[in-house]
GROMACS .gro file of C-alpha atoms in nm:
model
  491
    1MET     CA    1   1.935   0.397   2.117
    2GLN     CA    2   1.621   0.508   1.933
    3LEU     CA    3   1.481   0.173   1.829
    4HIS     CA    4   1.193   0.325   1.632
    5THR     CA    5   1.436   0.483   1.385
    6LEU     CA    6   1.601   0.152   1.287
    7THR     CA    7   1.516  -0.068   0.989
    8VAL     CA    8   1.382  -0.421   1.016
    9HIS     CA    9   1.716  -0.580   0.927
   10GLN     CA   10   1.897  -0.364   1.184
   11LEU     CA   11   1.645  -0.460   1.452
   12SER     CA   12   1.670  -0.825   1.350
   13GLN     CA   13   2.046  -0.816   1.402
   14LEU     CA   14   2.006  -0.658   1.746
   15LEU     CA   15   1.760  -0.933   1.840
   16ALA     CA   16   1.988  -1.208   1.706
   17ASP     CA   17   2.284  -1.065   1.901
   18LYS     CA   18   2.061  -1.044   2.212
   19GLU     CA   19   2.135  -0.674   2.251
   20VAL     CA   20   1.764  -0.616   2.285
   21SER     CA   21   1.471  -0.851   2.345
   22SER     CA   22   1.152  -0.864   2.144
   23LEU     CA   23   0.963  -0.763   2.459
   24GLU     CA   24   1.179  -0.451   2.500
   25LEU     CA   25   1.142  -0.371   2.130
   26THR     CA   26   0.764  -0.410   2.140
   27GLN     CA   27   0.741  -0.198   2.454
   28ALA     CA   28   0.945   0.074   2.279
   29TYR     CA   29   0.706   0.078   1.982
   30LEU     CA   30   0.400   0.082   2.208
   31GLU     CA   31   0.548   0.378   2.392
   32ARG     CA   32   0.612   0.550   2.059
   33ILE     CA   33   0.246   0.498   1.967
   34ARG     CA   34   0.141   0.637   2.306
   35GLN     CA   35   0.355   0.948   2.247
   36LYS     CA   36   0.266   1.018   1.884
   37ASP     CA   37  -0.062   0.859   1.780
   38HIS     CA   38  -0.286   1.110   1.953
   39GLU     CA   39  -0.156   1.349   1.684
   40LEU     CA   40  -0.121   1.115   1.387
   41GLN     CA   41  -0.418   0.885   1.454
   42ALA     CA   42  -0.262   0.617   1.235
   43PHE     CA   43  -0.424   0.326   1.420
   44VAL     CA   44  -0.783   0.207   1.454
   45THR     CA   45  -0.687  -0.059   1.710
   46VAL     CA   46  -0.366  -0.099   1.912
   47THR     CA   47  -0.314  -0.461   2.022
   48GLY     CA   48  -0.089  -0.389   2.318
   49GLU     CA   49  -0.149  -0.694   2.538
   50GLU     CA   50  -0.155  -0.935   2.246
   51ALA     CA   51   0.167  -0.784   2.110
   52LEU     CA   52   0.348  -0.819   2.441
   53ALA     CA   53   0.235  -1.183   2.467
   54GLN     CA   54   0.363  -1.255   2.114
   55ALA     CA   55   0.694  -1.083   2.196
   56ARG     CA   56   0.743  -1.291   2.512
   57LEU     CA   57   0.683  -1.609   2.312
   58VAL     CA   58   0.948  -1.510   2.053
   59ASP     CA   59   1.196  -1.434   2.333
   60GLU     CA   60   1.133  -1.777   2.485
   61GLN     CA   61   1.189  -1.942   2.148
   62ARG     CA   62   1.512  -1.749   2.098
   63LEU     CA   63   1.642  -1.837   2.446
   64GLY     CA   64   1.551  -2.199   2.376
   65GLY     CA   65   1.783  -2.201   2.077
   66GLU     CA   66   1.515  -2.228   1.809
   67GLU     CA   67   1.606  -2.114   1.458
   68LEU     CA   68   1.402  -1.798   1.393
   69SER     CA   69   1.310  -1.589   1.090
   70ALA     CA   70   1.466  -1.247   1.040
   71LEU     CA   71   1.115  -1.108   1.103
   72ALA     CA   72   1.076  -1.281   1.438
   73GLY     CA   73   1.000  -1.034   1.715
   74ILE     CA   74   0.960  -0.738   1.479
   75PRO     CA   75   0.652  -0.515   1.548
   76MET     CA   76   0.427  -0.461   1.246
   77ALA     CA   77   0.103  -0.283   1.161
   78VAL     CA   78  -0.164  -0.431   0.935
   79GLN     CA   79  -0.426  -0.231   0.750
   80ASP     CA   80  -0.771  -0.277   0.900
   81ASN     CA   81  -0.920  -0.449   0.594
   82ILE     CA   82  -0.691  -0.753   0.634
   83CYS     CA   83  -0.846  -1.014   0.862
   84THR     CA   84  -0.681  -1.088   1.196
   85ALA     CA   85  -0.822  -1.374   1.404
   86GLY     CA   86  -0.958  -1.252   1.736
   87VAL     CA   87  -0.880  -0.886   1.660
   88LYS     CA   88  -1.139  -0.640   1.531
   89THR     CA   89  -1.124  -0.582   1.155
   90THR     CA   90  -1.348  -0.285   1.077
   91CYS     CA   91  -1.247  -0.159   0.729
   92ALA     CA   92  -1.281   0.179   0.907
   93SER     CA   93  -1.658   0.148   0.858
   94ARG     CA   94  -1.957   0.159   1.089
   95MET     CA   95  -2.080  -0.143   0.897
   96LEU     CA   96  -1.806  -0.363   1.049
   97SER     CA   97  -1.730  -0.167   1.366
   98HIS     CA   98  -1.763  -0.479   1.586
   99TYR     CA   99  -1.655  -0.750   1.341
  100ILE     CA  100  -1.398  -0.998   1.477
  101PRO     CA  101  -1.277  -1.245   1.211
  102PRO     CA  102  -1.265  -1.615   1.302
  103ALA     CA  103  -0.943  -1.669   1.103
  104ASP     CA  104  -0.634  -1.485   0.983
  105ALA     CA  105  -0.575  -1.371   0.628
  106THR     CA  106  -0.316  -1.591   0.456
  107VAL     CA  107  -0.054  -1.315   0.473
  108MET     CA  108  -0.118  -1.277   0.846
  109GLY     CA  109  -0.073  -1.647   0.897
  110ARG     CA  110   0.261  -1.636   0.714
  111LEU     CA  111   0.386  -1.338   0.914
  112LYS     CA  112   0.274  -1.495   1.241
  113LYS     CA  113   0.459  -1.814   1.146
  114ALA     CA  114   0.766  -1.598   1.083
  115GLY     CA  115   0.726  -1.456   1.434
  116SER     CA  116   0.627  -1.098   1.351
  117VAL     CA  117   0.445  -0.915   1.629
  118LEU     CA  118   0.112  -0.750   1.540
  119ILE     CA  119   0.112  -0.415   1.719
  120GLY     CA  120  -0.209  -0.273   1.573
  121LYS     CA  121  -0.458  -0.231   1.289
  122ALA     CA  122  -0.395   0.077   1.073
  123ASN     CA  123  -0.655   0.331   0.964
  124LEU     CA  124  -0.772   0.359   0.603
  125ASP     CA  125  -1.040   0.519   0.390
  126GLU     CA  126  -1.359   0.320   0.445
  127PHE     CA  127  -1.334  -0.014   0.261
  128GLY     CA  128  -1.029   0.130   0.080
  129MET     CA  129  -1.235   0.389  -0.109
  130GLY     CA  130  -1.054   0.720  -0.094
  131SER     CA  131  -0.725   0.900  -0.142
  132SER     CA  132  -0.664   1.083   0.186
  133THR     CA  133  -0.760   0.853   0.479
  134GLY     CA  134  -1.016   1.125   0.540
  135HIS     CA  135  -1.306   0.894   0.456
  136SER     CA  136  -1.264   0.674   0.763
  137ALA     CA  137  -1.557   0.629   0.999
  138CYS     CA  138  -1.304   0.624   1.286
  139HIS     CA  139  -1.092   0.939   1.247
  140ASP     CA  140  -0.870   1.123   1.000
  141THR     CA  141  -0.502   1.027   0.987
  142ARG     CA  142  -0.238   1.300   0.953
  143ASN     CA  143   0.093   1.318   0.770
  144PRO     CA  144   0.406   1.285   0.992
  145PHE     CA  145   0.588   1.548   0.783
  146ASP     CA  146   0.316   1.809   0.836
  147LEU     CA  147   0.016   1.740   1.059
  148ARG     CA  148  -0.191   1.976   0.844
  149ALA     CA  149  -0.131   1.761   0.535
  150VAL     CA  150  -0.306   1.437   0.435
  151PRO     CA  151  -0.109   1.110   0.441
  152GLY     CA  152  -0.273   0.985   0.121
  153GLY     CA  153  -0.502   0.690   0.087
  154SER     CA  154  -0.651   0.463   0.117
  155GLY     CA  155  -0.355   0.323   0.313
  156GLY     CA  156  -0.255   0.645   0.487
  157GLY     CA  157  -0.264   0.491   0.834
  158ALA     CA  158  -0.008   0.222   0.751
  159ALA     CA  159   0.218   0.465   0.565
  160ALA     CA  160   0.205   0.722   0.847
  161ALA     CA  161   0.275   0.456   1.111
  162VAL     CA  162   0.591   0.338   0.933
  163ALA     CA  163   0.708   0.693   0.856
  164ALA     CA  164   0.660   0.804   1.218
  165GLY     CA  165   0.830   0.501   1.369
  166GLU     CA  166   0.510   0.357   1.516
  167ALA     CA  167   0.568   0.026   1.335
  168ALA     CA  168   0.880  -0.128   1.180
  169PHE     CA  169   0.682  -0.222   0.869
  170ALA     CA  170   0.321  -0.256   0.759
  171LEU     CA  171   0.091  -0.429   0.515
  172GLY     CA  172  -0.175  -0.253   0.311
  173SER     CA  173  -0.389  -0.316   0.005
  174ASP     CA  174  -0.363  -0.148  -0.334
  175THR     CA  175  -0.661  -0.118  -0.570
  176GLY     CA  176  -0.546   0.185  -0.768
  177GLY     CA  177  -0.241   0.323  -0.590
  178ASP     CA  178  -0.357   0.284  -0.230
  179ILE     CA  179  -0.010   0.172  -0.118
  180ARG     CA  180   0.206   0.375  -0.355
  181GLN     CA  181   0.035   0.715  -0.321
  182PRO     CA  182   0.045   0.726   0.063
  183ALA     CA  183   0.399   0.584   0.056
  184ALA     CA  184   0.499   0.877  -0.168
  185PHE     CA  185   0.317   1.132   0.050
  186CYS     CA  186   0.474   0.995   0.372
  187GLY     CA  187   0.828   0.930   0.246
  188VAL     CA  188   0.840   0.550   0.276
  189ILE     CA  189   0.869   0.265   0.025
  190GLY     CA  190   0.549   0.098  -0.093
  191LEU     CA  191   0.509  -0.195  -0.331
  192LYS     CA  192   0.207  -0.328  -0.519
  193PRO     CA  193   0.318  -0.677  -0.622
  194THR     CA  194   0.206  -0.849  -0.941
  195TYR     CA  195  -0.160  -0.949  -0.922
  196GLY     CA  196  -0.170  -1.305  -0.793
  197TYR     CA  197   0.178  -1.308  -0.636
  198VAL     CA  198   0.050  -1.237  -0.283
  199PRO     CA  199  -0.267  -1.426  -0.178
  200ARG     CA  200  -0.580  -1.216  -0.122
  201THR     CA  201  -0.748  -1.472   0.105
  202GLY     CA  202  -0.865  -1.277   0.409
  203LEU     CA  203  -0.848  -0.937   0.241
  204ILE     CA  204  -1.195  -0.781   0.263
  205SER     CA  205  -1.277  -0.709  -0.098
  206TYR     CA  206  -1.324  -0.373  -0.264
  207ALA     CA  207  -1.259  -0.461  -0.630
  208SER     CA  208  -1.148  -0.822  -0.655
  209SER     CA  209  -0.977  -0.804  -0.995
  210LEU     CA  210  -0.772  -0.501  -0.887
  211ASP     CA  211  -0.698  -0.551  -0.514
  212GLN     CA  212  -0.349  -0.663  -0.413
  213ILE     CA  213  -0.183  -0.682  -0.070
  214GLY     CA  214   0.165  -0.529  -0.042
  215PRO     CA  215   0.419  -0.394   0.209
  216PHE     CA  216   0.528  -0.054   0.339
  217ALA     CA  217   0.892  -0.038   0.452
  218ARG     CA  218   1.176   0.203   0.524
  219ASP     CA  219   1.438   0.051   0.297
  220LEU     CA  220   1.474  -0.202   0.017
  221LYS     CA  221   1.635  -0.476   0.228
  222ASP     CA  222   1.332  -0.471   0.454
  223LEU     CA  223   1.096  -0.475   0.157
  224ALA     CA  224   1.268  -0.775   0.000
  225LEU     CA  225   1.252  -0.968   0.327
  226ILE     CA  226   0.881  -0.897   0.380
  227LEU     CA  227   0.797  -0.976   0.018
  228LYS     CA  228   0.968  -1.315   0.035
  229THR     CA  229   0.758  -1.398   0.342
  230ILE     CA  230   0.414  -1.304   0.205
  231CYS     CA  231   0.448  -1.415  -0.161
  232GLY     CA  232   0.358  -1.762  -0.281
  233HIS     CA  233   0.069  -1.979  -0.392
  234ASP     CA  234  -0.239  -2.023  -0.173
  235ALA     CA  235  -0.483  -2.299  -0.263
  236GLY     CA  236  -0.761  -2.099  -0.100
  237ASP     CA  237  -0.723  -1.815  -0.353
  238SER     CA  238  -0.828  -1.901  -0.708
  239THR     CA  239  -0.631  -1.602  -0.844
  240SER     CA  240  -0.307  -1.702  -0.668
  241ALA     CA  241  -0.016  -1.773  -0.903
  242LEU     CA  242   0.150  -2.114  -0.883
  243LEU     CA  243   0.510  -1.994  -0.909
  244GLU     CA  244   0.829  -2.049  -0.715
  245VAL     CA  245   0.915  -1.741  -0.508
  246PRO     CA  246   1.278  -1.623  -0.534
  247ASP     CA  247   1.480  -1.473  -0.250
  248PHE     CA  248   1.430  -1.109  -0.341
  249ARG     CA  249   1.732  -1.006  -0.133
  250GLU     CA  250   1.953  -1.155  -0.404
  251SER     CA  251   1.837  -0.870  -0.631
  252LEU     CA  252   2.005  -0.616  -0.404
  253SER     CA  253   2.363  -0.567  -0.519
  254ASN     CA  254   2.609  -0.314  -0.380
  255ASP     CA  255   2.776  -0.297  -0.721
  256SER     CA  256   2.712   0.051  -0.863
  257ASN     CA  257   2.739  -0.105  -1.213
  258ASP     CA  258   2.445  -0.338  -1.142
  259ILE     CA  259   2.207  -0.143  -1.370
  260LYS     CA  260   2.461  -0.067  -1.642
  261GLY     CA  261   2.296  -0.122  -1.981
  262LEU     CA  262   1.946  -0.148  -1.835
  263LYS     CA  263   1.684   0.033  -2.044
  264ILE     CA  264   1.435   0.238  -1.844
  265GLY     CA  265   1.127   0.376  -2.017
  266LEU     CA  266   0.987   0.722  -1.950
  267PRO     CA  267   0.618   0.722  -2.054
  268LYS     CA  268   0.554   1.062  -2.203
  269GLU     CA  269   0.188   1.059  -2.092
  270TYR     CA  270   0.297   1.054  -1.726
  271PHE     CA  271   0.519   1.360  -1.774
  272ALA     CA  272   0.244   1.573  -1.925
  273ALA     CA  273   0.091   1.886  -1.772
  274GLY     CA  274  -0.007   1.844  -1.409
  275VAL     CA  275   0.325   1.736  -1.259
  276SER     CA  276   0.427   2.001  -1.007
  277PRO     CA  277   0.766   2.171  -1.055
  278GLY     CA  278   0.905   2.021  -0.734
  279VAL     CA  279   0.812   1.666  -0.831
  280ALA     CA  280   0.940   1.719  -1.187
  281ALA     CA  281   1.275   1.844  -1.054
  282ARG     CA  282   1.328   1.541  -0.828
  283LEU     CA  283   1.226   1.309  -1.111
  284GLN     CA  284   1.481   1.468  -1.345
  285GLU     CA  285   1.749   1.428  -1.077
  286ALA     CA  286   1.667   1.057  -1.055
  287ILE     CA  287   1.684   1.019  -1.434
  288THR     CA  288   2.024   1.192  -1.438
  289LYS     CA  289   2.153   0.971  -1.156
  290LEU     CA  290   2.035   0.652  -1.329
  291GLU     CA  291   2.211   0.757  -1.651
  292GLU     CA  292   2.529   0.833  -1.454
  293LEU     CA  293   2.508   0.478  -1.317
  294GLY     CA  294   2.493   0.332  -1.669
  295ALA     CA  295   2.122   0.290  -1.736
  296ARG     CA  296   1.965   0.416  -2.060
  297CYS     CA  297   1.651   0.624  -2.012
  298VAL     CA  298   1.434   0.643  -2.324
  299GLU     CA  299   1.092   0.790  -2.396
  300VAL     CA  300   0.807   0.547  -2.456
  301THR     CA  301   0.435   0.594  -2.506
  302LEU     CA  302   0.133   0.445  -2.331
  303PRO     CA  303  -0.139   0.604  -2.545
  304HIS     CA  304  -0.440   0.485  -2.346
  305THR     CA  305  -0.324   0.625  -2.011
  306GLU     CA  306  -0.590   0.897  -1.999
  307VAL     CA  307  -0.882   0.664  -2.066
  308ALA     CA  308  -0.733   0.395  -1.842
  309ALA     CA  309  -0.815   0.609  -1.540
  310ALA     CA  310  -1.181   0.634  -1.641
  311ALA     CA  311  -1.196   0.260  -1.711
  312HIS     CA  312  -1.044   0.185  -1.372
  313TYR     CA  313  -1.310   0.384  -1.188
  314ALA     CA  314  -1.591   0.221  -1.384
  315LEU     CA  315  -1.461  -0.130  -1.312
  316ALA     CA  316  -1.367  -0.062  -0.949
  317CYS     CA  317  -1.709   0.084  -0.870
  318ALA     CA  318  -1.887  -0.198  -1.051
  319GLU     CA  319  -1.698  -0.459  -0.849
  320ALA     CA  320  -1.750  -0.263  -0.527
  321SER     CA  321  -2.125  -0.250  -0.592
  322SER     CA  322  -2.127  -0.628  -0.621
  323ASN     CA  323  -1.888  -0.703  -0.332
  324LEU     CA  324  -2.059  -0.470  -0.085
  325ALA     CA  325  -2.406  -0.609  -0.157
  326ARG     CA  326  -2.334  -0.867   0.116
  327TYR     CA  327  -2.361  -0.600   0.387
  328ASP     CA  328  -2.736  -0.605   0.427
  329GLY     CA  329  -2.789  -0.639   0.803
  330VAL     CA  330  -2.883  -1.007   0.777
  331ARG     CA  331  -2.566  -1.215   0.787
  332TYR     CA  332  -2.308  -1.010   0.976
  333GLY     CA  333  -2.207  -0.653   1.044
  334LEU     CA  334  -2.432  -0.365   1.142
  335ARG     CA  335  -2.809  -0.419   1.160
  336VAL     CA  336  -3.053  -0.131   1.197
  337GLU     CA  337  -3.406  -0.253   1.260
  338GLY     CA  338  -3.686  -0.127   1.039
  339GLU     CA  339  -4.059  -0.167   0.984
  340ASP     CA  340  -4.000  -0.448   0.731
  341VAL     CA  341  -3.710  -0.624   0.561
  342GLN     CA  342  -3.666  -0.369   0.284
  343ASN     CA  343  -3.675  -0.082   0.533
  344MET     CA  344  -3.415  -0.266   0.744
  345PHE     CA  345  -3.191  -0.301   0.437
  346MET     CA  346  -3.221   0.070   0.360
  347LYS     CA  347  -3.155   0.186   0.716
  348THR     CA  348  -2.863  -0.054   0.764
  349ARG     CA  349  -2.685   0.047   0.444
  350GLY     CA  350  -2.778   0.414   0.484
  351GLN     CA  351  -2.630   0.436   0.833
  352GLY     CA  352  -2.353   0.180   0.788
  353PHE     CA  353  -2.178   0.325   0.483
  354GLY     CA  354  -2.010   0.664   0.450
  355SER     CA  355  -2.042   0.907   0.160
  356ALA     CA  356  -1.745   0.778  -0.044
  357VAL     CA  357  -1.870   0.419  -0.029
  358LYS     CA  358  -2.226   0.520  -0.118
  359ARG     CA  359  -2.093   0.718  -0.415
  360SER     CA  360  -1.900   0.412  -0.540
  361ILE     CA  361  -2.197   0.179  -0.495
  362MET     CA  362  -2.432   0.412  -0.681
  363LEU     CA  363  -2.188   0.462  -0.967
  364GLY     CA  364  -2.114   0.088  -0.985
  365THR     CA  365  -2.483  -0.002  -0.984
  366HIS     CA  366  -2.539   0.246  -1.266
  367VAL     CA  367  -2.247   0.101  -1.466
  368LEU     CA  368  -2.386  -0.252  -1.426
  369SER     CA  369  -2.747  -0.165  -1.503
  370SER     CA  370  -2.895  -0.330  -1.812
  371ALA     CA  371  -2.946   0.009  -1.976
  372HIS     CA  372  -2.580   0.115  -1.942
  373TYR     CA  373  -2.379  -0.210  -1.917
  374ASP     CA  374  -2.253  -0.199  -2.275
  375ASP     CA  375  -2.193   0.176  -2.266
  376TYR     CA  376  -1.970   0.168  -1.958
  377TYR     CA  377  -1.872  -0.175  -1.825
  378THR     CA  378  -1.808  -0.340  -2.162
  379GLN     CA  379  -1.618  -0.035  -2.288
  380ALA     CA  380  -1.409  -0.029  -1.969
  381LEU     CA  381  -1.313  -0.393  -2.023
  382LYS     CA  382  -1.199  -0.306  -2.376
  383VAL     CA  383  -0.987  -0.019  -2.244
  384ARG     CA  384  -0.838  -0.255  -1.988
  385THR     CA  385  -0.719  -0.478  -2.270
  386LEU     CA  386  -0.576  -0.182  -2.464
  387ASN     CA  387  -0.397  -0.061  -2.149
  388SER     CA  388  -0.236  -0.405  -2.105
  389GLN     CA  389  -0.131  -0.407  -2.469
  390ASP     CA  390   0.030  -0.063  -2.425
  391PHE     CA  391   0.244  -0.196  -2.141
  392ALA     CA  392   0.333  -0.513  -2.334
  393GLN     CA  393   0.454  -0.308  -2.629
  394ALA     CA  394   0.655  -0.077  -2.401
  395PHE     CA  395   0.825  -0.375  -2.234
  396GLU     CA  396   0.939  -0.499  -2.574
  397GLN     CA  397   1.163  -0.189  -2.577
  398VAL     CA  398   1.261  -0.141  -2.211
  399ASP     CA  399   1.323  -0.336  -1.890
  400CYS     CA  400   1.107  -0.121  -1.660
  401LEU     CA  401   0.931   0.215  -1.650
  402LEU     CA  402   1.000   0.523  -1.437
  403THR     CA  403   0.723   0.773  -1.362
  404PRO     CA  404   0.618   1.009  -1.084
  405ALA     CA  405   0.427   0.822  -0.813
  406THR     CA  406   0.204   1.127  -0.767
  407LEU     CA  407   0.168   1.453  -0.957
  408THR     CA  408   0.222   1.666  -0.644
  409THR     CA  409   0.337   1.629  -0.287
  410ALA     CA  410   0.079   1.578  -0.010
  411PRO     CA  411  -0.175   1.863  -0.004
  412GLN     CA  412  -0.301   2.017   0.318
  413LYS     CA  413  -0.639   1.899   0.435
  414SER     CA  414  -0.777   2.254   0.423
  415ASP     CA  415  -0.707   2.264   0.048
  416LEU     CA  416  -0.945   1.971  -0.005
  417ALA     CA  417  -1.247   2.114   0.178
  418GLY     CA  418  -1.562   2.080  -0.030
  419GLU     CA  419  -1.373   1.906  -0.312
  420PRO     CA  420  -1.428   1.530  -0.261
  421LEU     CA  421  -1.273   1.434  -0.594
  422THR     CA  422  -0.964   1.658  -0.582
  423LEU     CA  423  -0.727   1.381  -0.475
  424VAL     CA  424  -0.865   1.137  -0.732
  425HIS     CA  425  -0.621   1.292  -0.979
  426SER     CA  426  -0.328   1.201  -0.751
  427HIS     CA  427  -0.385   0.836  -0.853
  428ARG     CA  428  -0.356   0.910  -1.224
  429CYS     CA  429  -0.002   0.766  -1.237
  430THR     CA  430  -0.083   0.457  -1.030
  431LEU     CA  431  -0.415   0.334  -1.172
  432PRO     CA  432  -0.291   0.180  -1.502
  433ALA     CA  433  -0.060  -0.069  -1.326
  434ASN     CA  434  -0.356  -0.211  -1.134
  435LEU     CA  435  -0.560  -0.246  -1.453
  436ALA     CA  436  -0.275  -0.445  -1.608
  437GLY     CA  437  -0.189  -0.640  -1.290
  438LEU     CA  438   0.174  -0.523  -1.303
  439PRO     CA  439   0.416  -0.478  -1.012
  440ALA     CA  440   0.483  -0.116  -0.919
  441LEU     CA  441   0.703   0.036  -0.650
  442SER     CA  442   0.696   0.383  -0.495
  443LEU     CA  443   1.040   0.504  -0.384
  444PRO     CA  444   1.088   0.827  -0.187
  445TYR     CA  445   1.328   1.062  -0.360
  446GLY     CA  446   1.400   1.385  -0.176
  447LEU     CA  447   1.173   1.668  -0.067
  448SER     CA  448   0.987   1.954  -0.230
  449GLU     CA  449   0.909   2.240   0.007
  450GLY     CA  450   0.962   2.009   0.303
  451MET     CA  451   0.732   1.730   0.180
  452PRO     CA  452   0.838   1.391   0.036
  453VAL     CA  453   0.844   1.322  -0.338
  454GLY     CA  454   0.786   0.969  -0.468
  455LEU     CA  455   0.912   0.800  -0.783
  456GLN     CA  456   0.729   0.502  -0.933
  457LEU     CA  457   0.892   0.202  -1.102
  458ILE     CA  458   0.668  -0.034  -1.302
  459GLY     CA  459   0.784  -0.375  -1.420
  460ARG     CA  460   0.679  -0.680  -1.617
  461HIS     CA  461   0.455  -0.940  -1.455
  462PHE     CA  462   0.640  -1.122  -1.174
  463ASP     CA  463   0.955  -0.916  -1.232
  464GLU     CA  464   0.968  -0.746  -0.894
  465GLN     CA  465   1.340  -0.826  -0.891
  466THR     CA  466   1.418  -0.566  -1.159
  467LEU     CA  467   1.225  -0.299  -0.966
  468LEU     CA  468   1.415  -0.385  -0.648
  469ARG     CA  469   1.744  -0.384  -0.838
  470VAL     CA  470   1.689  -0.035  -0.984
  471ALA     CA  471   1.547   0.110  -0.663
  472TYR     CA  472   1.829  -0.036  -0.450
  473THR     CA  473   2.094   0.103  -0.682
  474LEU     CA  474   1.937   0.447  -0.642
  475GLU     CA  475   1.909   0.398  -0.267
  476GLN     CA  476   2.277   0.308  -0.236
  477ASN     CA  477   2.406   0.588  -0.458
  478THR     CA  478   2.211   0.887  -0.328
  479ASP     CA  479   2.095   1.023   0.006
  480GLN     CA  480   1.758   1.122  -0.144
  481THR     CA  481   1.571   0.798  -0.073
  482ARG     CA  482   1.538   0.833   0.305
  483PRO     CA  483   1.362   1.160   0.384
  484GLN     CA  484   1.280   1.208   0.751
  485PRO     CA  485   1.009   1.409   0.926
  486ASN     CA  486   1.121   1.709   1.128
  487PRO     CA  487   1.428   1.592   1.329
  488ALA     CA  488   1.265   1.729   1.646
  489ASP     CA  489   0.988   1.476   1.592
  490GLN     CA  490   1.237   1.190   1.607
  491LYS     CA  491   1.350   1.266   1.961
   0.00000   0.00000   0.00000
């Protein structure tokens, strides 16, 4: 039995039936990492001994007759900008290369309470700033479908680990598509929940008003289970929503008529020039399938989509400039001694940050400067409001939106040489949802020239259930939603 190919709910059933122990399962995943990660380089840190100790504890609890969560004993990866007590959390940066948090992020605490086994910390673009996981101070991660291709970013490590069977599921963070774009490139499911639904306490900030923690999974049942575990109010997070969390698994119906009469909007701005023929073809197949299943697909307009991207970058860089000011060599993180305090600041930040982070800080500082604040930051805030109004008007007509998750499939790394901003355009379809704080899900839907294609579903605030409902109906009525890397790689 190839345990690394099974879903979380399948593994959970095997554990409950005592056909496999958590220790055996964890050992199988660690062996998978040993076999594959020298090629993929999905992990910054592998927590082998800690994982085996956690797995033994879950097995003891199960043998003792304790009632356990469906996630108990399941190996997971967590992106390396989510704090893990006693385990290095580096943000893939020299600045935090030796940082060990004193406490877990809230989501980590909830998953630990559920019994999940942390198997490692996944690679990312430094501080989440990038679109290829090629801006990590540790190493570049590769795409399991083609080692020459990028896995996307900034959460490419987590997406690659799940796609390659190195973790049963993973958590990442999404500031402008950092879960959904790599999920699309690597052929897994990725969800950015509604802003405030999942606590951000313990997530090392990039852009606080845009960041959101979310899961990577292989199927919708797994996603619903993980989401139920990590959602919910946290008194330590002032942006956390005080709402009752439903059991998202109840949204998953095997009735093929479940979406009959549902209205799905197709924003014309997302279907404009730039979508590759392969992605466009898979998207049209999905639209046809949804209509066959009884949904109504209608064109809608989001007129500020083009300027929303520019506003997102202005706001994200401005917030990054502010958030990253704390890394000065005084309180924690890297310290490079200098002739005086100012020289120490300069050397520490100069050597501690990579090029992508420096670019964001410089742009953000410019945006926030007194001479340009009204020209850029204030205008970006106005566009943010217009973007939210566009979505509100669209949702008066439809129940959810369907778009491409990315304009193309994953490019090869060689195609990006000398073009640091090339992949920025791959987030064009994902940025507006972050600006509006809306939930958005990336669902794999077939291949184009051997590489995964991702669809994106966007919903109303706190209406993840509709996204799961539509995605699950597609998943159950087509074989397109579970692309696999080369079968030889699964042996």
